[in-house]
Structure formats: C-alpha cells, structure tokens
Short mmCIF file of C-alpha atoms and ligand atoms in Angstrom, two decimals:
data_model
loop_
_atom_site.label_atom_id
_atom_site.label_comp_id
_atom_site.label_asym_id
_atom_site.label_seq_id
_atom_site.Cartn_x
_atom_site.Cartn_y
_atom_site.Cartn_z
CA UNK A 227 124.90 92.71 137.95
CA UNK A 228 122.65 95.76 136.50
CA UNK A 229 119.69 95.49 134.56
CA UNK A 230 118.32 98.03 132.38
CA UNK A 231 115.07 99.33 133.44
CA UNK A 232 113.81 100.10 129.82
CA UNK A 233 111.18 97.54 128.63
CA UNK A 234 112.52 95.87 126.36
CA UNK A 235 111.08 92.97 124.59
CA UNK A 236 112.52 89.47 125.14
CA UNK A 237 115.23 90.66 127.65
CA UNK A 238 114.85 87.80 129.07
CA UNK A 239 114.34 84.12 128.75
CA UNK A 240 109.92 83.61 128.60
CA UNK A 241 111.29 79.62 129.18
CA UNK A 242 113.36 79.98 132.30
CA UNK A 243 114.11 83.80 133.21
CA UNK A 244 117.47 84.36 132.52
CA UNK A 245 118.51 87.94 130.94
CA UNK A 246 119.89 87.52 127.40
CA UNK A 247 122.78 88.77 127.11
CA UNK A 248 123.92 92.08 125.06
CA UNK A 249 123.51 92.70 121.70
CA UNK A 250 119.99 91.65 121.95
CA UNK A 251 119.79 90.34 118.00
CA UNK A 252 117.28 88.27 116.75
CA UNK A 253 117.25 85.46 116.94
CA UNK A 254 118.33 84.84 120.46
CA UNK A 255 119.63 81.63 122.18
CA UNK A 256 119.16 81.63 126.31
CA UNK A 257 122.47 80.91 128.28
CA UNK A 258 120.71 79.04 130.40
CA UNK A 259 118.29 76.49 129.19
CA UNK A 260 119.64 76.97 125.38
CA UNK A 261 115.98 77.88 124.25
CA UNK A 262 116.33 80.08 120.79
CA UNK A 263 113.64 82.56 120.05
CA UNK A 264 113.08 84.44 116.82
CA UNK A 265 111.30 87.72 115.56
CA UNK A 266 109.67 86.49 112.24
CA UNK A 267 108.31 88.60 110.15
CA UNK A 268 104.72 89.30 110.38
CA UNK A 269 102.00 88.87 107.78
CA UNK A 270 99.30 91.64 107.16
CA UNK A 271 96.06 91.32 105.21
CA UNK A 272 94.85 93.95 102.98
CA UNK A 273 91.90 93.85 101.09
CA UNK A 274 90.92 95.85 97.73
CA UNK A 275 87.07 95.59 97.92
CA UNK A 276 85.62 97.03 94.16
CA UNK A 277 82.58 98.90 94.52
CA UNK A 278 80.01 100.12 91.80
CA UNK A 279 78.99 103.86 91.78
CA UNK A 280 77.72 105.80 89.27
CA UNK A 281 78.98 103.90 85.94
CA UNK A 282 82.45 103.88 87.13
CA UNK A 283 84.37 101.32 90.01
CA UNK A 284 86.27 102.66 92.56
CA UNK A 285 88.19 101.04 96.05
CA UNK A 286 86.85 100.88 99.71
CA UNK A 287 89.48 103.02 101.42
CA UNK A 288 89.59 104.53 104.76
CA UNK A 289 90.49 107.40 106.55
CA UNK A 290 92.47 106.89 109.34
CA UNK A 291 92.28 108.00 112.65
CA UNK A 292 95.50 106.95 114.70
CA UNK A 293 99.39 107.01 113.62
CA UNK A 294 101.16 106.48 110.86
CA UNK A 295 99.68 108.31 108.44
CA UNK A 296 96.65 109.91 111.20
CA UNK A 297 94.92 111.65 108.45
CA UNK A 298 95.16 109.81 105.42
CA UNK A 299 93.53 106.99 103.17
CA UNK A 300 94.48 103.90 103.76
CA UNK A 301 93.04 100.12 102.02
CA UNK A 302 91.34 98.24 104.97
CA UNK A 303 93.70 95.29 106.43
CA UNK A 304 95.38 94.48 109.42
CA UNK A 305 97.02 91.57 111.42
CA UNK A 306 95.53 88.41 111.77
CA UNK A 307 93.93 86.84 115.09
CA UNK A 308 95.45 83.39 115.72
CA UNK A 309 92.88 81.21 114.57
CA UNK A 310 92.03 82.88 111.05
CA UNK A 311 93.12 82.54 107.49
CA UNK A 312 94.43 85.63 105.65
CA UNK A 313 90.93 85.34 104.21
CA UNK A 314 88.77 85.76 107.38
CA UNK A 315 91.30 88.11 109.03
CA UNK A 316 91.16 90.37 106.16
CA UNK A 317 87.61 90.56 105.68
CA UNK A 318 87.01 91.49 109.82
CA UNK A 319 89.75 94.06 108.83
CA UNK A 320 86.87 95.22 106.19
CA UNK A 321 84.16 95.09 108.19
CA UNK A 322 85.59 96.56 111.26
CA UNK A 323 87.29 99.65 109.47
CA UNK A 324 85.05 100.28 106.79
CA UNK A 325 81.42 98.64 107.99
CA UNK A 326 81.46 96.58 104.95
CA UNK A 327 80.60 92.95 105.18
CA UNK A 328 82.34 90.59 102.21
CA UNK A 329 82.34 87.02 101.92
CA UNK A 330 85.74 85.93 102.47
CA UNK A 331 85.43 83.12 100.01
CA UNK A 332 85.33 86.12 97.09
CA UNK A 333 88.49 87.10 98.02
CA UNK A 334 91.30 85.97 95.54
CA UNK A 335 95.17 86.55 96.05
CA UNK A 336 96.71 89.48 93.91
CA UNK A 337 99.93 90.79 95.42
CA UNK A 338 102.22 90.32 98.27
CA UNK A 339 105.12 92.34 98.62
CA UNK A 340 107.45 92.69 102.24
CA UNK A 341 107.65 96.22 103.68
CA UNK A 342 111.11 99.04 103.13
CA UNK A 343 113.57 99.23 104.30
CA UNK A 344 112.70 96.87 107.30
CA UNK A 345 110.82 93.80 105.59
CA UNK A 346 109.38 93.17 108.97
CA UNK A 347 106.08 92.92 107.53
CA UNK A 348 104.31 90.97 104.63
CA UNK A 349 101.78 92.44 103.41
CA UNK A 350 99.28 90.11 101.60
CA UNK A 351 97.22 92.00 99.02
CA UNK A 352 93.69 90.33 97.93
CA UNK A 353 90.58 91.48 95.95
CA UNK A 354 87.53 90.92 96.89
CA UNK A 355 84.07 90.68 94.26
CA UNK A 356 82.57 93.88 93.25
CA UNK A 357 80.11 95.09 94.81
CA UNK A 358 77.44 98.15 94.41
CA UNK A 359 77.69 101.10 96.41
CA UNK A 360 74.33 100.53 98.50
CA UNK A 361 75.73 97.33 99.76
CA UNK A 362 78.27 99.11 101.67
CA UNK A 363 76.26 99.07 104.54
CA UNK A 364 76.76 101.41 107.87
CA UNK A 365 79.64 103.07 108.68
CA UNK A 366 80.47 104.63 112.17
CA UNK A 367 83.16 106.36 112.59
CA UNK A 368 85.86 105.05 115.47
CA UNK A 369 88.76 105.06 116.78
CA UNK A 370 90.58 104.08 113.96
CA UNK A 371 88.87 105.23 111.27
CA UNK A 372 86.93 108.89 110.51
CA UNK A 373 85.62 108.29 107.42
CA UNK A 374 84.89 105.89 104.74
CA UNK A 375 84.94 106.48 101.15
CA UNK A 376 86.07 105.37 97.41
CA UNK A 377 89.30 106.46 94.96
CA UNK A 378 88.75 105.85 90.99
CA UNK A 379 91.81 106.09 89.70
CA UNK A 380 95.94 106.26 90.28
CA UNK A 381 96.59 109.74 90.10
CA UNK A 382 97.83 110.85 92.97
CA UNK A 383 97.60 107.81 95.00
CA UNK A 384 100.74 108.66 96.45
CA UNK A 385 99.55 112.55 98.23
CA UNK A 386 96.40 110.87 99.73
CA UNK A 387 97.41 107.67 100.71
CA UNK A 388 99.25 106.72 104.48
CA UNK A 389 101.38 103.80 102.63
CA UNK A 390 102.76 103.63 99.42
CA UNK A 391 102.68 100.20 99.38
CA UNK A 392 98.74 100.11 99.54
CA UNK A 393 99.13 103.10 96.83
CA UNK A 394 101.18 100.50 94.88
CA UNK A 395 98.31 98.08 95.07
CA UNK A 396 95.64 100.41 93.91
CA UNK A 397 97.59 101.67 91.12
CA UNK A 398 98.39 98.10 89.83
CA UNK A 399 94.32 97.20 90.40
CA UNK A 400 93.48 100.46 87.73
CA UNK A 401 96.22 99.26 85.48
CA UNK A 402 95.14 95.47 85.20
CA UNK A 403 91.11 97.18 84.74
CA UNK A 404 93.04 100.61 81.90
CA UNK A 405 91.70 102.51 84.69
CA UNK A 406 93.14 105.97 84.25
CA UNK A 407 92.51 109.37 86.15
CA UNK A 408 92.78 110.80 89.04
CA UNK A 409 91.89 109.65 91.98
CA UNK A 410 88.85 110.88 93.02
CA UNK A 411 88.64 110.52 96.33
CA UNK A 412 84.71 110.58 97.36
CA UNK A 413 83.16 110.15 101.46
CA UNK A 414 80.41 107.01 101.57
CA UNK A 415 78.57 107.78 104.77
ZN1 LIG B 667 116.18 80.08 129.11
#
C-alpha cells in the first residue's frame, strides 16, 4: 500500500486511523469504524460599524495587510472562536482590525449571503449603532491590517474593495440611508 505524502486534510480517520479511501469527497464515511465526517460550511461575521464625520456617515473599513485582496479595503469580520455568538465574534473582529470597541448588543442582523462560486462560507452581515468619529479610538497598524479609515458612498465600491460581497453590503447600507456618491475613501489614524 502507498500513501501520498501531500498533507491532506482528513486523509485519514481522526476516530481510529484508517486512510479514507480515494476520491476524498465530503462527506466521508471511515472503512473501518464507519465514523462519517463532513466539511460544513463555515460562518463569517462582518460588521458595518456607522461612524459620524463631518455632517456626513461613512463605514469603518480596513486596509488589509495579508492575502486575498493584500492591499485593499475590506469591512472588519472574521471567523468565530468556539465559544462566541456571531455578535461577540464580530465585534473582536472590530476591535482587533480596526481598534474600535462596539457593544455587541448594538449590533442588529442585516444581510447574510453564502460566498461564489464555492458557498463554503456564510457570511453574516450586521450593523452596528453609529458612532462619532472621535470614538474610534487607537489604531495600530498590524499584521493584518495597515490602515484604518471610512468610505461615504457606493461608487466605486467595487475598485477599492478586496470582496465584492462586503462591496455588496456597503452599497445596500447607502441605498437603505439614499446615500449616493462616491466613495470617498478617507485614513482615521
Ligand atoms: Zn475510522
């Protein structure tokens, strides 16, 4: 018997050890002990924080420092830690991208939408309760994000942004406020 040396997830059995056997599809049922594992899709929380500046409201974005989309503007989210709601995992998202603290309990629900062409993520869209530019508090840049910052409008979302879903979100957050214009984009250090 040969096994292939590439590292692949689940080649074998995490219950009892034996090698699945080819084509490794999800989901998977062990020839041994009969133990089926799946590969779920996985739910991502993405926050559109509101923030006052100048007479006009804009959205926290980021600028991101690592791939996809090294370069670009990005809403703040990411995957959730075992133990929190979408809630609390989105609002450490905020707070560890952007340096923003929110109260998770301002958040409300406003889009979810699964990601093309593999739906292997679900990305859960909330907003959270305005607030004013000076309550942004500090931002350092990291590993993951450069730079911090604010878009007013939904013109050209799509040439700034890393993910056209999270340009999808902003734009329908202007259209629900008649928001028009570009977008604006302006650095809050
Ligand atoms: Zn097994």
């Amino acid at each position: 018997m040969t096994v292939a040396m590439t590292l692949i997830r689940d080649s074998f059995c995490s219950y009892c050890g034996t090698a699945y056997v080819a084509p490794l599809r999800y989901p998977r049922t062990c020839a041994g002990c009969k133990t089926t594992v799946w590969a779920n899709p996985i739910p991502v929380s993405v926050v559109l924080v509101p923030v006052r500046s100048g007479g006009r409201t804009g959205l926290l974005v980021v600028r991101r420092a690592i791939e996809p989309g090294k370069g670009r503007l990005a809403l703040a989210g990411g995957f959730l830690e075992e133990q929190e709601t979408w809630a609390e995992g989105g609002v450490r998202e905020v707070r560890e991208e952007a340096g923003t603290t929110v109260d998770p309990a301002t958040l409300t629900a406003f889009w979810f939408t699964s990601t093309e062409p593999r739906p292997n993520r679900v990305l859960l869209f909330s907003v959270a309760a305005p607030i004013d530019a000076d309550a942004l508090g500090t931002f350092t840049p990291n590993d993951e994000t450069s730079e911090r910052g604010l878009v007013f409008g939904p013109g050209g979302l799509e040439e700034v942004f890393a993910f056209p879903l999270h340009a999808e979100a902003a734009r329908r957050f202007f259209a629900e406020r008649d928001i028009t214009g570009d977008q604006a984009y302006a650095a809050c250090h």
